[in-house]
Structures are given as structure tokens and as C-alpha cells.
Tab-separated table of C-alpha atoms in Angstrom:
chain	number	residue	atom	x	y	z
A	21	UNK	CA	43.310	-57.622	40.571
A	22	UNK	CA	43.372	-53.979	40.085
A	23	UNK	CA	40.291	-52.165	38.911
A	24	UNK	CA	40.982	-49.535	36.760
A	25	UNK	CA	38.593	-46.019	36.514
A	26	UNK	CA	37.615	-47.075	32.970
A	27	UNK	CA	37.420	-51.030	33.747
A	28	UNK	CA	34.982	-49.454	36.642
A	29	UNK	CA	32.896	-47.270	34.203
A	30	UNK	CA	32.679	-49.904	31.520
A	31	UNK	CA	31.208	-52.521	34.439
A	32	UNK	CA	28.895	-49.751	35.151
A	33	UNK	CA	27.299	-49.379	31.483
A	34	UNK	CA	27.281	-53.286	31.107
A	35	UNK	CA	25.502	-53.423	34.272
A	36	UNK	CA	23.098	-50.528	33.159
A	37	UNK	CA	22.676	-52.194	30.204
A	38	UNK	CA	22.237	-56.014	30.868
A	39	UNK	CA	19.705	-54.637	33.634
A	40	UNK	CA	17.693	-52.791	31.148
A	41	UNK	CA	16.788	-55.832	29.156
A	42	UNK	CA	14.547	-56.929	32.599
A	43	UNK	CA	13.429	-53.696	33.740
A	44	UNK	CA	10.656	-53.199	31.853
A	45	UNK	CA	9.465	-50.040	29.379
A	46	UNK	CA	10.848	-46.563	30.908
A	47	UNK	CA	7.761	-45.112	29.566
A	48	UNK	CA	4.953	-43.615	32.519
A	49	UNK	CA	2.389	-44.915	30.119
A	50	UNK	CA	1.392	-46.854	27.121
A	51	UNK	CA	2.350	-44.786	24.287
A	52	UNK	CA	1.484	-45.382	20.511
A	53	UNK	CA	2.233	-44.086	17.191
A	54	UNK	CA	-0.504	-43.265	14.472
A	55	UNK	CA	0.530	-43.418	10.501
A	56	UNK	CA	-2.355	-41.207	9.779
A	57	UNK	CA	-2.176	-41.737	6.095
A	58	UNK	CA	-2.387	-45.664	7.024
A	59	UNK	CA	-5.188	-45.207	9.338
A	60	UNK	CA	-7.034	-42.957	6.441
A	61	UNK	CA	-6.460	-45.886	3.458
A	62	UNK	CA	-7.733	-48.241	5.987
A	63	UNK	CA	-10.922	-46.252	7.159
A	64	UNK	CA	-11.291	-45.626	2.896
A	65	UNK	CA	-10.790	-49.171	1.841
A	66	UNK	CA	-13.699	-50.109	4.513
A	67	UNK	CA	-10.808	-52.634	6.407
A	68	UNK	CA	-11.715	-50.819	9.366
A	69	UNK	CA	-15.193	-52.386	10.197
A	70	UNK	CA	-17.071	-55.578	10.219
A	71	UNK	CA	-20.723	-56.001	9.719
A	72	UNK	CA	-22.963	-57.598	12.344
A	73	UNK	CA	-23.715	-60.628	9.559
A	74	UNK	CA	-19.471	-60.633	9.238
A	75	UNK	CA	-18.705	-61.095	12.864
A	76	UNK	CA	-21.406	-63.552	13.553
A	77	UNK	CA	-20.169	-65.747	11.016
A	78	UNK	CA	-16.863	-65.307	12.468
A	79	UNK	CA	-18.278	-66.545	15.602
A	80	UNK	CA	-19.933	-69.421	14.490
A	81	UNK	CA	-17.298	-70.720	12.243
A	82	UNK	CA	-14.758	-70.484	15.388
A	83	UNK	CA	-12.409	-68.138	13.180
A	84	UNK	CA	-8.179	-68.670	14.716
A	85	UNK	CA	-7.734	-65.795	17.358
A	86	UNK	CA	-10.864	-64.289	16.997
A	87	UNK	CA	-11.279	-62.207	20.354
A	88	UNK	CA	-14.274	-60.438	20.752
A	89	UNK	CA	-14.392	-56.913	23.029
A	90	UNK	CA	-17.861	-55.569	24.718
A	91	UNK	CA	-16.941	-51.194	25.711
A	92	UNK	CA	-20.042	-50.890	26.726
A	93	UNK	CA	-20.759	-50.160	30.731
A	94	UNK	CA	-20.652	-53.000	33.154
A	95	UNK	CA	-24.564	-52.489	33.190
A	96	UNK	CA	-25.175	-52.824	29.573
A	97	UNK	CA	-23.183	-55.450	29.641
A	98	UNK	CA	-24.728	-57.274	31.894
A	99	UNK	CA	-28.228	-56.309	30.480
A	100	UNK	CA	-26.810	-58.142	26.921
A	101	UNK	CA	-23.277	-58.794	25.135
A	102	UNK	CA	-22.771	-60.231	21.960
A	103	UNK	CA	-21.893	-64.219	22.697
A	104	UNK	CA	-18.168	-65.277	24.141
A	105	UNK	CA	-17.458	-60.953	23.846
A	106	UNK	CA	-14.784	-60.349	26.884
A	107	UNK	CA	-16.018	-57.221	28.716
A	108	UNK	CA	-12.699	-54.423	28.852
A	109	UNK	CA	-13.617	-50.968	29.585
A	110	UNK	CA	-12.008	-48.172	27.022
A	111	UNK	CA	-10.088	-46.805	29.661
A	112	UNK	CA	-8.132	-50.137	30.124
A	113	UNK	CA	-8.285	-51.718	26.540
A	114	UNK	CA	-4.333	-50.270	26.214
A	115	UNK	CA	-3.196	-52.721	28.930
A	116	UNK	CA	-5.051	-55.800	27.740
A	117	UNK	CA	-3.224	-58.723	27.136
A	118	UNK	CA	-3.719	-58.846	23.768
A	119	UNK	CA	-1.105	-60.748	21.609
A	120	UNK	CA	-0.266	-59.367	18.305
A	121	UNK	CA	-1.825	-62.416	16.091
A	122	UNK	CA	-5.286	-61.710	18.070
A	123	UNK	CA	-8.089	-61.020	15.714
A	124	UNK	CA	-9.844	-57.956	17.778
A	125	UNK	CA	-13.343	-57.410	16.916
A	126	UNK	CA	-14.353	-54.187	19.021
A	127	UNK	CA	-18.192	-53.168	20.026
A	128	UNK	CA	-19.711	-50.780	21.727
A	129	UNK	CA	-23.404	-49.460	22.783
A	130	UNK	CA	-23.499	-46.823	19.870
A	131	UNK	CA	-20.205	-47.532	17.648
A	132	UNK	CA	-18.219	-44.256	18.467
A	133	UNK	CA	-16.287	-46.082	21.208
A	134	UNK	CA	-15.448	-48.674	19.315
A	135	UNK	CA	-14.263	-46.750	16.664
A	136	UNK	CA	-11.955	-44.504	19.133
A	137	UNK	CA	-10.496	-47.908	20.263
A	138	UNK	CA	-9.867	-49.199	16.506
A	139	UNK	CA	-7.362	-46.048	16.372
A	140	UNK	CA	-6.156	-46.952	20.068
A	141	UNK	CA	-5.067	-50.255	19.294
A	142	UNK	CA	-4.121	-49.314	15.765
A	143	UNK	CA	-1.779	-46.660	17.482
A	144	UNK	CA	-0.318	-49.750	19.658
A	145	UNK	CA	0.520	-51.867	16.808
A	146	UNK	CA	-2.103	-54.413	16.221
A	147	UNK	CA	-2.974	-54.537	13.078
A	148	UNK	CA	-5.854	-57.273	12.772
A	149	UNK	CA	-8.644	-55.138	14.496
A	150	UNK	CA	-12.197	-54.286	13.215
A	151	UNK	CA	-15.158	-52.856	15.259
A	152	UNK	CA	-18.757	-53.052	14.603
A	153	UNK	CA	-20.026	-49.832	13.080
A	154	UNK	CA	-23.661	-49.849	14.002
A	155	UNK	CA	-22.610	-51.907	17.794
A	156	UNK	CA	-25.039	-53.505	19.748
A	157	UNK	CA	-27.809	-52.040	17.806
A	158	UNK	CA	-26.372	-53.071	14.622
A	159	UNK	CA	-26.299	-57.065	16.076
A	160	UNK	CA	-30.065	-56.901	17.316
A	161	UNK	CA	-31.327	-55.527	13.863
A	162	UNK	CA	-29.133	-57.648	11.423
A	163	UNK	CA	-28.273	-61.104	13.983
A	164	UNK	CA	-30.807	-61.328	16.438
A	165	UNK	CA	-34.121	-60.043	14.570
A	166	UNK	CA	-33.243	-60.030	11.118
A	167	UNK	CA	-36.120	-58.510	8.886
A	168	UNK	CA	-37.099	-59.511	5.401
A	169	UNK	CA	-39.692	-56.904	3.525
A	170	UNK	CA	-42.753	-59.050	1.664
A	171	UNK	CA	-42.478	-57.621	-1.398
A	172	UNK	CA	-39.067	-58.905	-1.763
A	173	UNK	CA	-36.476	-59.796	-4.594
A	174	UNK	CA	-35.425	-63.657	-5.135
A	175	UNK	CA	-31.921	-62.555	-4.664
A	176	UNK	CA	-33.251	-60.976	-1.162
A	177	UNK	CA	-34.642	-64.234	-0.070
A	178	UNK	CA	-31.618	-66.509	-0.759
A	179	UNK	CA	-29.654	-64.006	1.264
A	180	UNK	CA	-32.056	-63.805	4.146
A	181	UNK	CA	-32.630	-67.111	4.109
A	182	UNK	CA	-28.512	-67.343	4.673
A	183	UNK	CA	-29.040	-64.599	7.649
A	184	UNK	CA	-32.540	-66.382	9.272
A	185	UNK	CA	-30.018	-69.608	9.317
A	186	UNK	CA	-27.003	-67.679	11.007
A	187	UNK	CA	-29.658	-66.034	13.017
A	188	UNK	CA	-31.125	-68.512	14.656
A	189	UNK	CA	-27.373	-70.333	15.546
A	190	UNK	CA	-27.269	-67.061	17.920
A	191	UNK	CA	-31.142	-67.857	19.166
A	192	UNK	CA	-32.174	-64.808	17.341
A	193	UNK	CA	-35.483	-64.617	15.242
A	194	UNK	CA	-35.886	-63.911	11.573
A	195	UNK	CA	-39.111	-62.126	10.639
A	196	UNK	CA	-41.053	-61.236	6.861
A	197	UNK	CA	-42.717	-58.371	6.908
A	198	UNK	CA	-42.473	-54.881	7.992
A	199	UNK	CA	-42.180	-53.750	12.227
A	200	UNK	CA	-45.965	-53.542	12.435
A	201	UNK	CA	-47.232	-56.809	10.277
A	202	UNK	CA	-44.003	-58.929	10.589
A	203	UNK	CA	-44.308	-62.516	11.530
A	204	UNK	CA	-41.624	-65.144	12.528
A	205	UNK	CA	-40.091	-66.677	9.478
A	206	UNK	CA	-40.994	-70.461	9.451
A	207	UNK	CA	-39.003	-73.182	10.776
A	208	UNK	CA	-39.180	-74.089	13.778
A	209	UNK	CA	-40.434	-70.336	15.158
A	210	UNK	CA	-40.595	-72.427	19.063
A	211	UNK	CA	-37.132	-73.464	19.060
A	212	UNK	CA	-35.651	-70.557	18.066
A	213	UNK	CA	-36.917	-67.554	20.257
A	214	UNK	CA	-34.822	-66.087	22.569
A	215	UNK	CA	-35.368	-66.528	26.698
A	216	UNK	CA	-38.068	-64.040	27.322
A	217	UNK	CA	-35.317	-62.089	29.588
A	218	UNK	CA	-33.073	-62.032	26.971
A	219	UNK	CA	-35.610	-60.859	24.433
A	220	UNK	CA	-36.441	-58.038	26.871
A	221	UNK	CA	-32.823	-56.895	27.309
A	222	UNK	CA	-32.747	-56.865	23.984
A	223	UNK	CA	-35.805	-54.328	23.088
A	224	UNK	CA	-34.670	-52.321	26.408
A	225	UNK	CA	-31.741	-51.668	24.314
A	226	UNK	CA	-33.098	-51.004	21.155
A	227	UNK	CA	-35.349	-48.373	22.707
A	228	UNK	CA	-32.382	-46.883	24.380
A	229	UNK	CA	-30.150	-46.159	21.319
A	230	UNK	CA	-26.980	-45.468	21.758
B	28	UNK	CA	7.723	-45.417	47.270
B	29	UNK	CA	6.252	-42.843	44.907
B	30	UNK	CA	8.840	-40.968	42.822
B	31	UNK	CA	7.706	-37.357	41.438
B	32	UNK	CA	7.715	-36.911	37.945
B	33	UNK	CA	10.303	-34.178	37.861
B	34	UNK	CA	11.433	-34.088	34.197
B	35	UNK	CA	11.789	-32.484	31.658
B	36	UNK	CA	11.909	-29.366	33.277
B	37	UNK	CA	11.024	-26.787	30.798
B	38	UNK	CA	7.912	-28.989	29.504
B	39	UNK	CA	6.736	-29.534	33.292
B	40	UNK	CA	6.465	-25.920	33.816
B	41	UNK	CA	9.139	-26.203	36.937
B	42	UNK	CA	11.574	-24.179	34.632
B	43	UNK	CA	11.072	-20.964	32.794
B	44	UNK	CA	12.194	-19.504	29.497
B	45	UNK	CA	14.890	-17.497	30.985
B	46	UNK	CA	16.104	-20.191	33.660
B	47	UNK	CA	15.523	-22.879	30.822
B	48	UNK	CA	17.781	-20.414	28.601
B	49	UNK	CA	20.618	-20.242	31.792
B	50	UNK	CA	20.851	-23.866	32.029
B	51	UNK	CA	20.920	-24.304	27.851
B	52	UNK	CA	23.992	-21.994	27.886
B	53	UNK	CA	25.518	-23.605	31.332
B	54	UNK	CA	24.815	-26.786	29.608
B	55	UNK	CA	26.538	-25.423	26.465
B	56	UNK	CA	29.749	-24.230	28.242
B	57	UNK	CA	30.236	-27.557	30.078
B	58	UNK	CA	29.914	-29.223	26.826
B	59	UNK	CA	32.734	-27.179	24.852
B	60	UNK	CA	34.577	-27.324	27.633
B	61	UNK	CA	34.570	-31.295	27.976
B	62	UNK	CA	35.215	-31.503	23.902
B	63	UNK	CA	38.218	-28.958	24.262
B	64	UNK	CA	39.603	-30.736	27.125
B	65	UNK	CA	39.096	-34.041	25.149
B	66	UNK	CA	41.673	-32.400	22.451
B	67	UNK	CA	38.551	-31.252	19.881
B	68	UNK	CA	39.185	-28.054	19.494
B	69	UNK	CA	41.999	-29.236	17.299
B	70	UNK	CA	41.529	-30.056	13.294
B	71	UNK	CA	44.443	-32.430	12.999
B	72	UNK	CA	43.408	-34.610	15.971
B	73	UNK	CA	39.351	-34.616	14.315
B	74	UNK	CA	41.241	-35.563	10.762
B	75	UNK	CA	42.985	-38.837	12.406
B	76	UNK	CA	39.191	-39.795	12.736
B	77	UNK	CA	39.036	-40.493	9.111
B	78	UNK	CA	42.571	-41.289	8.596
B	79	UNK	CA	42.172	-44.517	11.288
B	80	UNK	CA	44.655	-43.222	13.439
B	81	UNK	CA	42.959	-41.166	16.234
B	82	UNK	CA	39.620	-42.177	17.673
B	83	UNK	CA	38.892	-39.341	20.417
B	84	UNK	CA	35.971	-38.188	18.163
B	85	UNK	CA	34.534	-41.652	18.710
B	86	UNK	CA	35.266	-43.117	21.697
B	87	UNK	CA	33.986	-39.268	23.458
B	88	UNK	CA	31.118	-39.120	21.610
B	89	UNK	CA	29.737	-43.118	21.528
B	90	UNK	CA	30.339	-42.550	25.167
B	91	UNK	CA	28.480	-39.860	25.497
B	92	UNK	CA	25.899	-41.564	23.831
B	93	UNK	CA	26.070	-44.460	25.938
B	94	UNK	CA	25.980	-42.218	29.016
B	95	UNK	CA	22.792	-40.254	27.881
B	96	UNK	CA	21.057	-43.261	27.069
B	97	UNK	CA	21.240	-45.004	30.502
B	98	UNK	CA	20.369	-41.758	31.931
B	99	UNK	CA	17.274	-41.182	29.872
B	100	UNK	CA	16.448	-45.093	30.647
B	101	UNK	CA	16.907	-45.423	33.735
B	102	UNK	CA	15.530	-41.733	34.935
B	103	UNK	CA	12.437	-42.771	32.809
B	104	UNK	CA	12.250	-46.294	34.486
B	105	UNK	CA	12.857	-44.569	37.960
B	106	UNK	CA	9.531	-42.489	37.341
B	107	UNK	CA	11.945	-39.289	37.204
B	108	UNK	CA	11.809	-38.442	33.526
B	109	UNK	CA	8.647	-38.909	31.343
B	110	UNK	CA	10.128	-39.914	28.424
B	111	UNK	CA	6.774	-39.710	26.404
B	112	UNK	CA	7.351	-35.712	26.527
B	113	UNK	CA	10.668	-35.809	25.402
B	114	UNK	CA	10.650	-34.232	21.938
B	115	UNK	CA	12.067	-36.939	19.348
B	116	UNK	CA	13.006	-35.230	15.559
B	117	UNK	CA	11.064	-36.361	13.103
B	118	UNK	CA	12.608	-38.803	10.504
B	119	UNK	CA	12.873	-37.317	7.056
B	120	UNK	CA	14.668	-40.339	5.210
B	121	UNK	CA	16.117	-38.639	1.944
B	122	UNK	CA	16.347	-34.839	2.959
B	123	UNK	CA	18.318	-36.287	6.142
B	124	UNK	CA	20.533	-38.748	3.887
B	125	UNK	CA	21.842	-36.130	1.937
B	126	UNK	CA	22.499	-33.446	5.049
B	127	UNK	CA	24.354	-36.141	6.065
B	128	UNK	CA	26.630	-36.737	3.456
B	129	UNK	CA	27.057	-32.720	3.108
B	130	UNK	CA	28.020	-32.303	6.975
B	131	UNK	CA	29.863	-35.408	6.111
B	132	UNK	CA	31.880	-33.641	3.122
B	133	UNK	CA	32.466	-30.608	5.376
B	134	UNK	CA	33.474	-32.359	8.239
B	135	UNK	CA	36.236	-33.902	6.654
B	136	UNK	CA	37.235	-30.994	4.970
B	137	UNK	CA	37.317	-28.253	7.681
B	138	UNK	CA	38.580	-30.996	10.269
B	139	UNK	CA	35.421	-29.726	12.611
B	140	UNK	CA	32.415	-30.677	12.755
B	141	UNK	CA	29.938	-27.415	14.774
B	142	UNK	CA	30.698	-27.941	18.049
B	143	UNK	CA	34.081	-28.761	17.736
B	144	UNK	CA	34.379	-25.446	15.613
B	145	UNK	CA	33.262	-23.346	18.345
B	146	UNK	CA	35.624	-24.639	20.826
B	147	UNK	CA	38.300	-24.146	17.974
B	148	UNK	CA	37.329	-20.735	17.723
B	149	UNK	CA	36.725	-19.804	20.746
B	150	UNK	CA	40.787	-21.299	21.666
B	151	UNK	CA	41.676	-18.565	18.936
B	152	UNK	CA	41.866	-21.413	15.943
B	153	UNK	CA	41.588	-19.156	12.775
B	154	UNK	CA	40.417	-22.131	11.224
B	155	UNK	CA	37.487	-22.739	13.650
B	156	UNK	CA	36.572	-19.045	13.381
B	157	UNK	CA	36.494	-19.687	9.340
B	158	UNK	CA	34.313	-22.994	9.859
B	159	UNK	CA	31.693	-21.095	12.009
B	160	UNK	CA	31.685	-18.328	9.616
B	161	UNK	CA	30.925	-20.682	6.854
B	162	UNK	CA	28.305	-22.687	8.927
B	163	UNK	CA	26.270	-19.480	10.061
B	164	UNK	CA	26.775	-18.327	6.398
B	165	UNK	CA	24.961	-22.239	5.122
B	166	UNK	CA	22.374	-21.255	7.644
B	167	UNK	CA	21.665	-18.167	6.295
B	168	UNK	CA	21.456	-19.064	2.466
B	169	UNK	CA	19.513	-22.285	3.245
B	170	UNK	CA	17.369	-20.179	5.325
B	171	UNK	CA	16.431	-17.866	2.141
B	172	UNK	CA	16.308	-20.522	0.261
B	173	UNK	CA	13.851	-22.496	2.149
B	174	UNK	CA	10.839	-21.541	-0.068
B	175	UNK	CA	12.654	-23.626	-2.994
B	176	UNK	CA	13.664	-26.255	-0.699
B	177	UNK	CA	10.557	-26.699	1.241
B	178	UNK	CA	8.879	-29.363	-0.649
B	179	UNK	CA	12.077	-31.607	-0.813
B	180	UNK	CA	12.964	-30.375	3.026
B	181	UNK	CA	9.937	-32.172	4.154
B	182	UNK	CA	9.826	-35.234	1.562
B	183	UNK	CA	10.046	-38.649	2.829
B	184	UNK	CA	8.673	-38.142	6.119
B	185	UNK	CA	8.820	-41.286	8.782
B	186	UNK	CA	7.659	-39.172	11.349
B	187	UNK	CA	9.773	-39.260	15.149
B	188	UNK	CA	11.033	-42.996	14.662
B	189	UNK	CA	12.712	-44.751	17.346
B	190	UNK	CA	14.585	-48.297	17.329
B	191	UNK	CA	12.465	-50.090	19.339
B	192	UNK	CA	9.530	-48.848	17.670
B	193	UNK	CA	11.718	-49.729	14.332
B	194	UNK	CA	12.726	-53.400	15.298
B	195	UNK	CA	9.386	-54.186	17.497
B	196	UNK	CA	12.188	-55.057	20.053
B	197	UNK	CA	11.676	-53.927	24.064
B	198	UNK	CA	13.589	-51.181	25.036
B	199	UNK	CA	15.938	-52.561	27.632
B	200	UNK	CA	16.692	-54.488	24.742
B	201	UNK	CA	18.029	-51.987	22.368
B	202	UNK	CA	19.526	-50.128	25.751
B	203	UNK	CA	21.375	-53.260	26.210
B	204	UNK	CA	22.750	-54.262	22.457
B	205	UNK	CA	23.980	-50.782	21.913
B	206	UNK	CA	26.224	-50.435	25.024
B	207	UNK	CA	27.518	-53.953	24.198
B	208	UNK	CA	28.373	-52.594	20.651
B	209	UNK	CA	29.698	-49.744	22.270
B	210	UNK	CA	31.903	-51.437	25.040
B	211	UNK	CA	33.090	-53.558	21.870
B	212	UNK	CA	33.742	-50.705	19.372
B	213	UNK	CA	35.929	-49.000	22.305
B	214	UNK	CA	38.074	-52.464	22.814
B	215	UNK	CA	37.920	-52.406	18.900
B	216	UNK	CA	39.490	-48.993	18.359
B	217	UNK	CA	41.893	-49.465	20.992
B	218	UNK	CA	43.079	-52.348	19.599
B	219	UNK	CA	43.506	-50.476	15.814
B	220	UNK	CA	45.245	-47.391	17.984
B	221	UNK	CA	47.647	-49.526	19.576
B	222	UNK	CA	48.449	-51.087	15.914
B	223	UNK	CA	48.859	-47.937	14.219
């Protein structure tokens, strides 16, 4: 069989190109594309965020896909994380193994991390992702140790009421009152307080800021 | 084995704007020179494009296509060529449809197309030397013209679109399904040459 120069060349590109399909991306690094105007309606429209209250009934209802994603240092992390978050440092979130029907929830200390990784992953193509604006800080205040005022509206009590339930499914404690004369709300104050280590991590953080 | 990034040049700082400018115009040459040794310097032969019976135009530039393609691939694969600072046009959908059917309309009715009419030209073609006059000459209108065609210049922006981006495909996978069209387009044409 002879082998002509264009048979030759032709072998060449069908090798070059059936090899390509396993090779992998030619790009150095992961690169993205922003739709700024998207990005803007989204950030507008609120669809960028969840609340604390949101994601913890999220978590407790055991919502398809739902990932959870702790930026904060492997310290803080350590010190407290929201339950079942998966700790992923900023610099690495890009190479996680996220699939693209993933529901991405992202928190940080503060909430300006999280934010920078909502337009990250948002540059990558996933589309489901949220972070919580107020982070850590925001899931101590409105989860762990939600407050309700004394002087109170009905309306206010049938929603904290909702919160003190979804509060306590995390081990978190519902209080009446304001910071200096609040008490435990009642039922079942004993069963619901947080390990005292826990508890301590907790204020530790809350003094910290973010 | 670490591979230096080498490439691009010019945007790695290992070229300059004069040396950048050297190899544009060496680059330049060697591309008239392959077109006019391909038999595109020549109106008649670029016509048989659109009459069916001469596929040069195609068959040199799907190849070179192809050939660029692999290159860029493979050199970015290789670690040679970060592909990421490659510049890639932005997409302006409507603006770009109908510069396409204008170049379309002059292509087939100078029987050159830009390059082709400077290595028609530069042969001594009168009728390449009349198709560059009357591209510079589009240049220059649209140029004074831009402030009216501004807003409609930069309407429908998709900003620097790629296929895999596009289809959400990998891109080995694109690489791959266009040289297979190509390597079936050039049996195709072949076949309709042969025919005709």
C-alpha cells in the first residue's frame, strides 16, 4: 500500500484530532466568562444570596444537591462551621468537583469572600449558587441565637416561633428579650443549648467580626 | 518535565513592537506567497468557488484552519502557548451578519476577497489593484462614518464567544468534530471536482 503525502497529512490531523478529545483542556488554568449584565440582574433581583433562616431550612429539609462551602481559614473552621459545610479554601474553589446540578451555598467569616466566589463560580458556569450575605455571623445571630424583642408584634411571634423551632433542630437557642435582659425562650431551654465548647466558639466568633 | 510558557510572544514581553512588527510582515509575505502559489492571486480560479467548479479557496483555507487549530491545541496542551492570553474578537451578532453578507457581495463580485487582492495586485492584476483601491477606499468612508455607525457597530454584543464555551462541549471535542468535518468536506469536494 502506498502512502501518499496527503493520505500522510490527513492521518496526521485525524490523529491530532481523535487525540484531542482525551487530552484534556489546552488551557494553563481555569478560565471563566462573566455576562456582567447577567451577574448585575442577578445581584438586583436578590437571586444572589440566601438568608441564614433560608439555608438552614435548606439543611434541615435535606434540599436535592444542596452542597454547602465553609471559605473561612482552616482555624475558623475548625473553631465552628455551619453543619455538613465542606471546608474549600477560595484559592481552590475553581478546581472543586462540583457538578453542574450542585446547589452551592457559599459562606465565609465576614461575607466578602463568599461573595467574590458567587462571581467565581458564576464565571465557571454554575448557575445554582447563593452565598450567605452576613456569613458566619449572620448564622449565629439569626440560627443559632435567634432574638425576639418583648414588646413584640403577633405577626413577630408566629415567625419567631417558626425560627426558635428551626433553631433549636441546629442546637441553637432562641431568646425574648433584648442582649442585656434576654432569657431562653421556653421549651425545653436544657435540651436545647449548645455543648459549652461549641457555645464558646461561637461568642469567640461573634466578638471577632469578620 | 516542565515546559516554559513561551507564547504568545508579543504579550509575554519576549518580543518587541518592532521585532513583533518584522515577524507580522515576514508572517504576511509567507502568507501571500502560499495563496499566490495556491493559484489565488487569480479572479477566475476564486469565481469557480461559487460556480462549484474549483475548490482551491476551500480546501487551502479549511486546511489552514485545520492546521492552526491543532497548533493552537496542542501548543496550549503542551504548556507552550497560553491560550487564555490569546486575544479572541468579540462577537457582535447583527453588525457581523451583515459585514458578512457585504464582504460576501464583494467577494463574488471582484473575484477576491483582501488577501487574495493583494497577491493579485502585487502579480500586476489590474483588477486586484482596483479591489484594494476600493477596500482601502470602504475603510476610509466607514472610518468617517463611524460616529453614525457607532451605536449599530457595537449592537448585539456576545462578547469573545468560543464553541466550546457555545455548546458546553470539551475542547478536544470540538478540535476533533471539526477536522472530521474537514477531512470529509475535502473527500466531499473532491468528489464534486472530479464530477464536474
Amino acid at each position: 500500500m502506498v502512502i501518499t503525502f496527503r493520505g500522510a497529512l490527513a492521518g496526521l490531523a485525524a490523529s491530532g484530532g481523535l487525540m484531542a478529545v482525551f487530552a484534556g483542556s489546552p488551557y494553563l488554568a481555569r478560565r471563566g466568562q462573566i455576562d456582567v449584565d447577567a451577574l448585575a440582574s442577578a445581584v438586583a433581583r436578590e437571586e444572589d444570596h440566601v438568608t441564614a433562616v433560608e439555608l438552614a431550612r435548606w439543611i434541615r429539609d435535606r434540599r436535592p444537591g444542596l452542597r454547602v462551602v465553609d471559605l473561612q481559614s482552616d482555624a475558623d473552621f475548625v473553631a465552628y462551621h455551619i453543619p455538613g459545610a465542606e471546608h474549600i479554601p477560595l484559592q481552590s474553589l475553581a478546581s472543586a468537583p462540583f457538578r453542574a446540578t450542585d446547589t452551592l451555598v457559599l459562606y465565609s467569616a465576614g461575607g466578602a469572600h463568599a461573595a467574590q466566589g458567587w462571581v467565581f463560580l458564576q464565571a465557571l458556569g454554575y448557575r445554582q449558587v447563593y452565598f450567605l450575605r452576613g456569613g458566619v455571623r449572620e448564622w449565629l445571630d439569626e440560627v443559632m441565637s435567634p432574638t425576639l424583642q418583648a414588646n413584640a408584634s403577633p405577626e413577630a411571634v408566629a415567625a419567631f416561633q417558626k425560627i426558635a423551632s428551626l433553631s433549636r433542630y441546629f442546637g441553637g437557642v432562641p431568646r425574648i428579650g433584648d442582649r442585656q435582659n434576654e432569657r431562653a425562650a421556653p421549651e425545653s431551654r436544657e435540651a436545647t443549648l449548645p455543648p459549652p465548647s461549641q457555645h464558646a466558639t461561637a461568642a469567640e466568633i461573634r466578638r471577632r467580626g469578620c | 518535565m516542565t515546559i516554559l510558557v513561551t507564547a504568545p510572544l508579543f504579550e509575554l514581553g519576549l518580543l518587541g513592537h518592532t521585532a513583533s512588527l518584522a515577524v507580522a510582515v515576514a508572517i504576511g509575505v509567507a502568507f501571500g506567497w502560499s495563496l499566490e502559489r495556491a493559484g489565488l492571486g487569480s479572479a477566475p480560479k476564486l469565481a469557480g468557488q461559487f460556480y462549484l467548479t474549483d475548490f482551491t479557496v476551500f480546501k487551502v483555507m479549511f486546511s489552514a484552519i485545520v492546521v492552526a487549530m491543532l497548533g493552537a491545541f496542542w501548543l496550549g496542551r503542551l504548556g507552550i502557548l497560553d491560550l487564555s492570553r490569546v486575544y479572541v474578537p468579540e462577537t457582535f451578532l447583527l453588525p457581523q451578519l451583515i459585514g458578512g453578507a457585504v464582504f460576501g457581495a464583494g467577494f463574488v463580485m471582484a473575484g477576491l476577497c483582501p488577501g487574495t487582492s493583494c497577491v493579485a495586485a502585487v502579480t500586476g492584476r489590474g483588477d486586484g489593484a482596483a479591489v484594494m483601491i476600493g477596500m482601502f477606499g470602504g475603510v476610509l468612508v466607514t472610518g468617517l462614518a463611524f460616529g453614525t455607525l457607532e451605536r449599530f457597530y457595537e449592537s448585539t454584543g456576545r462578547g469573545s464567544l468560543t464553541l466550546p464555551e457555545l455548546f458546553h462541549v470539551p475542547y478536544g471535542v470540538v478540535v476533533c468534530g471539526i477536522v472530521a468535518m474537514a477531512l470529509a468536506a475535502f473527500r466531499g469536494v473532491e468528489w464534486l471536482e472530479r464530477r464536474g
